[in-house]
Coordinates of C-alpha atoms in Angstrom, one line a residue:
M1421 CA 9.7 -10.4 -18.5
L1422 CA 6.2 -9.4 -17.4
V1423 CA 5.1 -7.6 -20.5
D1424 CA 6.4 -10.3 -22.9
E1425 CA 4.4 -13.0 -21.2
D1426 CA 1.4 -10.7 -20.8
R1427 CA 1.2 -10.8 -17.2
A1428 CA 0.2 -7.4 -16.4
D1429 CA -2.1 -4.9 -17.7
H1430 CA 0.0 -2.2 -15.0
I1431 CA 3.0 -2.1 -13.5
D1432 CA 3.9 -0.5 -10.4
L1433 CA 7.1 0.4 -9.0
N1434 CA 7.5 0.7 -5.4
F1435 CA 9.8 2.7 -3.7
G1436 CA 7.8 3.1 -0.1
C1437 CA 9.1 0.5 1.4
P1438 CA 10.6 1.2 5.0
V1439 CA 11.3 -1.6 6.5
P1440 CA 14.7 -2.5 7.7
K1441 CA 15.8 -5.5 5.5
V1442 CA 15.0 -3.2 2.3
T1443 CA 16.4 -0.2 3.0
R1444 CA 19.7 -1.3 4.2
K1445 CA 20.8 -2.7 0.8
G1446 CA 19.9 0.3 -0.4
G1447 CA 16.1 -0.5 -1.4
G1448 CA 13.0 0.8 -1.3
A1449 CA 12.8 4.4 0.3
A1450 CA 15.9 4.4 0.8
L1451 CA 16.6 4.1 -3.3
P1452 CA 15.6 7.7 -4.8
W1453 CA 18.2 9.4 -3.1
K1454 CA 20.5 8.0 -5.1
S1455 CA 19.3 10.5 -7.9
E1456 CA 20.6 9.3 -11.0
L1457 CA 19.9 5.3 -10.3
F1458 CA 16.6 6.1 -9.6
S1459 CA 15.8 8.0 -12.7
A1460 CA 17.8 5.3 -14.6
I1461 CA 15.7 2.5 -13.1
V1462 CA 12.5 4.1 -14.2
K1463 CA 13.4 5.1 -17.2
S1464 CA 13.8 1.5 -18.1
A1465 CA 10.9 0.2 -16.9
V1466 CA 9.0 2.6 -18.6
D1467 CA 10.8 1.7 -22.0
A1468 CA 10.9 -2.3 -21.0
A1469 CA 6.9 -1.6 -20.7
G1470 CA 5.7 -0.1 -23.9
E1471 CA 2.1 0.5 -23.8
I1472 CA 2.1 -1.1 -20.5
P1473 CA 1.2 1.9 -17.8
V1474 CA 4.1 2.2 -15.7
T1475 CA 3.6 4.1 -12.3
V1476 CA 6.0 5.1 -9.6
K1477 CA 4.4 5.0 -5.3
M1478 CA 7.9 6.9 -2.9
R1479 CA 7.7 8.2 0.3
K1480 CA 8.7 11.8 1.7
G1481 CA 12.2 11.3 1.7
I1482 CA 14.2 9.5 4.0
D1483 CA 14.2 12.1 7.1
Q1484 CA 13.0 15.2 6.8
D1485 CA 16.5 16.1 6.4
H1486 CA 16.7 14.1 3.1
L1487 CA 13.8 14.6 1.3
T1488 CA 13.2 13.4 -2.2
F1489 CA 9.3 13.6 -3.0
L1490 CA 9.6 17.0 -5.2
D1491 CA 12.7 16.0 -7.5
A1492 CA 12.3 11.8 -7.7
G1493 CA 8.7 13.1 -8.6
K1494 CA 9.8 15.1 -11.6
A1495 CA 12.2 12.6 -13.2
A1496 CA 9.5 10.1 -12.7
R1497 CA 7.4 12.2 -14.7
D1498 CA 10.4 12.7 -17.4
A1499 CA 10.9 9.6 -17.4
G1500 CA 7.3 9.0 -18.7
V1501 CA 5.1 7.7 -16.1
T1502 CA 1.0 7.5 -16.1
A1503 CA 1.2 8.1 -12.7
V1504 CA 3.1 9.2 -9.4
A1505 CA 2.0 8.4 -6.3
L1506 CA 3.2 9.7 -2.7
H1507 CA 2.9 7.9 0.8
A1508 CA 3.1 11.2 3.5
R1509 CA 5.5 10.3 5.1
T1510 CA 9.2 9.8 5.3
A1511 CA 11.0 6.7 6.2
E1512 CA 12.0 7.4 9.2
D1513 CA 8.2 8.1 10.1
Y1514 CA 7.7 4.6 9.3
Y1515 CA 3.8 4.3 9.6
S1516 CA 4.0 6.7 12.7
G1517 CA 1.8 10.1 13.6
Q1518 CA -0.2 11.2 10.7
A1519 CA 0.8 11.3 7.0
D1520 CA 2.0 15.2 6.1
W1521 CA -0.6 16.0 3.2
S1522 CA 0.6 18.9 2.7
A1523 CA 3.3 17.2 0.9
I1524 CA 1.0 15.6 -1.5
A1525 CA -0.1 19.3 -1.9
Q1526 CA 3.4 20.1 -2.8
L1527 CA 4.1 17.4 -5.4
R1528 CA 0.4 18.1 -6.8
Q1529 CA 2.1 22.1 -7.7
A1530 CA 4.8 20.7 -8.8
L1531 CA 3.8 18.2 -11.4
P1532 CA 0.6 19.7 -12.9
D1533 CA 1.2 18.0 -16.4
V1534 CA 0.9 14.0 -14.9
Q1535 CA -1.3 12.2 -13.0
V1536 CA -0.5 12.7 -8.6
L1537 CA -2.1 10.2 -6.3
G1538 CA -2.3 10.8 -2.5
N1539 CA -1.1 7.8 -0.2
G1540 CA -1.5 7.7 3.9
D1541 CA -4.6 7.7 6.1
I1542 CA -7.2 6.4 3.9
W1543 CA -9.4 5.0 6.2
S1544 CA -12.3 5.7 4.7
A1545 CA -14.4 7.0 1.5
Q1546 CA -15.1 10.4 3.0
D1547 CA -10.9 10.6 4.0
A1548 CA -10.6 10.0 0.6
V1549 CA -13.1 12.9 -0.6
E1550 CA -11.3 14.7 2.1
M1551 CA -7.4 14.6 0.6
M1552 CA -8.7 15.1 -2.9
K1553 CA -10.1 18.8 -1.7
Q1554 CA -7.1 18.8 0.4
T1555 CA -4.3 18.8 -2.5
G1556 CA -5.8 18.4 -5.0
V1557 CA -4.2 15.1 -6.7
D1558 CA -5.8 13.6 -9.4
G1559 CA -7.2 9.7 -7.2
V1560 CA -6.1 8.0 -3.8
V1561 CA -3.5 5.1 -2.8
V1562 CA -5.1 2.9 -0.5
G1563 CA -2.7 0.6 1.6
R1564 CA -3.2 -0.3 5.8
G1565 CA -6.9 1.3 5.2
C1566 CA -8.5 -1.5 3.5
L1567 CA -7.4 -4.4 5.4
G1568 CA -10.4 -7.1 6.4
R1569 CA -12.6 -4.2 4.3
P1570 CA -12.9 -5.4 1.1
W1571 CA -16.0 -3.8 0.7
L1572 CA -14.0 -0.1 1.1
F1573 CA -13.2 0.1 -2.5
A1574 CA -16.8 0.1 -3.4
D1575 CA -17.3 2.8 -0.9
L1576 CA -14.1 5.0 -2.5
E1577 CA -15.9 4.2 -6.2
K1578 CA -19.1 6.2 -5.1
A1579 CA -17.3 9.0 -3.3
I1580 CA -14.8 9.8 -5.8
T1581 CA -17.0 9.3 -8.5
D1582 CA -19.9 11.3 -6.7
Y1583 CA -17.0 14.2 -5.5
L1584 CA -15.7 14.4 -9.3
A1585 CA -19.0 14.8 -10.4
G1586 CA -19.8 18.1 -8.4
T1587 CA -22.2 16.5 -5.7
E1588 CA -21.9 15.3 -2.6
S1589 CA -22.4 11.7 -1.9
Q1590 CA -25.9 10.6 -0.1
T1591 CA -24.9 6.8 -0.1
K1592 CA -23.4 5.6 3.6
N1593 CA -20.8 3.6 3.8
A1594 CA -21.1 -0.5 3.5
A1595 CA -21.8 -1.7 6.8
P1596 CA -21.4 -5.5 6.9
N1597 CA -23.5 -7.4 9.6
L1598 CA -21.1 -10.2 11.2
G1599 CA -22.4 -13.3 8.0
E1600 CA -21.4 -10.7 5.1
V1601 CA -18.0 -10.4 7.0
A1602 CA -17.2 -14.4 7.3
D1603 CA -18.5 -14.8 3.7
A1604 CA -15.8 -12.3 3.0
F1605 CA -13.0 -13.7 4.6
Y1606 CA -13.7 -17.5 3.4
R1607 CA -13.8 -16.1 -0.3
H1608 CA -10.7 -14.6 0.8
A1609 CA -9.4 -17.7 1.6
E1610 CA -10.4 -19.7 -0.5
L1611 CA -8.8 -16.9 -3.6
L1612 CA -5.3 -17.4 -1.5
T1613 CA -5.6 -21.3 -2.2
E1614 CA -6.2 -20.6 -5.7
F1615 CA -3.3 -18.0 -5.8
F1616 CA -1.1 -20.5 -3.8
E1617 CA -2.3 -23.7 -5.3
D1618 CA -2.0 -24.6 -1.7
E1619 CA -4.6 -24.5 0.8
G1620 CA -2.0 -25.0 4.1
R1621 CA -0.5 -22.1 3.3
A1622 CA -3.2 -20.2 2.2
C1623 CA -4.7 -20.7 5.5
R1624 CA -1.6 -19.8 7.3
D1625 CA -1.7 -16.9 5.3
I1626 CA -5.2 -16.0 6.3
R1627 CA -4.6 -15.8 9.9
K1628 CA -3.2 -12.7 10.2
H1629 CA -6.1 -11.1 8.7
V1630 CA -8.7 -12.4 11.5
A1631 CA -8.3 -9.3 13.8
W1632 CA -8.9 -7.0 11.0
Y1633 CA -11.7 -8.6 9.4
F1634 CA -13.8 -8.8 13.0
K1635 CA -12.3 -5.8 14.5
G1636 CA -15.0 -4.4 16.5
Y1637 CA -17.6 -7.7 16.2
P1638 CA -18.1 -9.9 19.5
V1639 CA -17.0 -13.2 18.1
G1640 CA -14.6 -13.7 21.3
G1641 CA -11.2 -14.6 22.0
E1642 CA -11.5 -17.8 21.5
F1643 CA -13.3 -17.8 18.5
R1644 CA -10.2 -16.2 16.7
A1645 CA -7.9 -18.0 18.5
A1646 CA -9.5 -21.2 17.1
L1647 CA -9.8 -19.0 13.5
S1648 CA -5.9 -18.7 13.8
L1649 CA -5.0 -22.1 13.9
A1650 CA -7.1 -23.3 11.0
N1651 CA -5.2 -25.5 8.7
S1652 CA -8.6 -25.7 5.9
L1653 CA -11.0 -24.4 4.4
E1654 CA -13.3 -26.8 5.9
E1655 CA -12.2 -26.1 9.4
I1656 CA -12.4 -22.2 8.8
R1657 CA -16.5 -23.1 7.3
N1658 CA -16.9 -24.8 10.5
L1659 CA -16.0 -22.2 12.6
L1660 CA -17.5 -19.2 10.6
S1661 CA -20.6 -21.3 10.7
T1662 CA -21.0 -21.0 14.7
L1663 CA -21.1 -16.7 14.2
E1664 CA -24.5 -15.5 15.1
R1665 CA -24.4 -13.9 11.0
A1666 CA -27.4 -11.1 11.9
L1667 CA -25.2 -9.3 14.2
P1668 CA -25.2 -6.1 12.7
Y1669 CA -22.1 -3.8 12.1
P1670 CA -20.6 -2.5 15.4
G1671 CA -20.4 1.3 14.2
D1672 CA -17.0 3.3 15.3
E1673 CA -15.5 0.4 16.7
A1674 CA -15.2 -1.6 13.4
E1675 CA -13.7 2.3 11.9
G1676 CA -10.6 3.8 12.1
P1677 CA -6.8 3.0 11.2
R1678 CA -5.6 -0.6 11.4
G1679 CA -1.9 -2.6 10.2
R1680 CA 1.0 -1.6 11.6
L1681 CA 1.2 1.9 13.6
G1682 CA 4.9 2.3 15.6
S1683 CA 6.9 4.7 16.6
P1684 CA 10.1 6.9 14.0
K1685 CA 12.8 4.8 13.9
S1686 CA 15.9 5.9 12.1
C1687 CA 15.9 4.5 8.7
A1688 CA 18.7 1.5 8.2
L1689 CA 20.9 2.3 5.4
P1690 CA 24.3 0.7 3.3
E1691 CA 27.2 2.5 4.9
N1692 CA 27.9 6.3 3.9
W1693 CA 24.6 6.3 2.2
L1694 CA 23.6 9.7 2.6
D1695 CA 26.9 11.0 1.9
S1696 CA 26.3 11.4 -1.9
R1697 CA 23.2 11.2 -3.9
A1698 CA 25.4 10.2 -6.6
L1699 CA 26.0 6.1 -6.6
S1700 CA 29.6 5.0 -5.7
D1701 CA 31.5 1.4 -7.2
N1702 CA 31.2 0.3 -3.1
H1703 CA 27.3 1.3 -2.9
R1704 CA 26.7 0.1 -6.8
N1705 CA 28.6 -3.7 -5.8
Q1706 CA 26.5 -4.0 -2.8
L1707 CA 23.2 -3.4 -4.6
Q1708 CA 24.5 -5.9 -7.3
L1709 CA 24.8 -8.7 -4.4
A1710 CA 21.5 -7.8 -3.0
E1711 CA 19.9 -7.9 -6.4
L1712 CA 21.0 -11.2 -6.3
S1713 CA 20.0 -12.4 -3.3
V1714 CA 15.9 -11.6 -3.4
S1715 CA 13.6 -13.1 -5.8
G1716 CA 12.6 -9.7 -8.1
G1717 CA 15.4 -7.6 -7.0
F1718 CA 13.6 -4.1 -6.0

């Protein structure tokens, strides 16, 4: 449907979600364990997409005793994907600890004939270049690292371009002052309004980004709280106008991890999911019911 209606330039199949409401139905990071099902889904997507590139993102596996990334990567390659991206954590790891970049290097070595992308703990352009040096990947995928930092992508483009050209980048990372951050925040809210076609919904959605955008900036708790309660673009604009726009970038206080962290947790799975990598009739029925209960399936 996406291809037929000319709605996509690229289709990414996300098999990396560790959220319990997804994995307990056999979706997300749980699905590659069922190897034939995984292969069938990826092959069907590639065939249906035609000339539209299809990529796959996945995790190392369900836990350290049930790793799937190497065989899933090979299956995705054989199905004809353009690239395979690996978030170097298991579903059990969730977002805790350090990403295991050595697993990305293993995947790169195992798949010399398809693009491999690395994901996990890319908080800066320097992190991206370091991952590429350590693992040999063709590029990186950024998730939580860009939250509240849309300028990170310009940093990445410059640093990676220089690295691939064999030169060390001398360009400093973006260091926006408070006014520039405020402008980016407001533009984000405007774009959400255009996307949702609902200003109130957009203002509610942008609330989760307040702490990320203003991390490290001395704007005060009252301002953050008020911005998190704004119900219109006008309210947001008025609140942002009270900021001291010339305040400089706070440096390290604005850097580093953001988004979900937490501790490892057992991956919620359908009953007896790990008994076999083949899909039982019972699990097939469960997956069909799960697909009917959500918009867009897996």
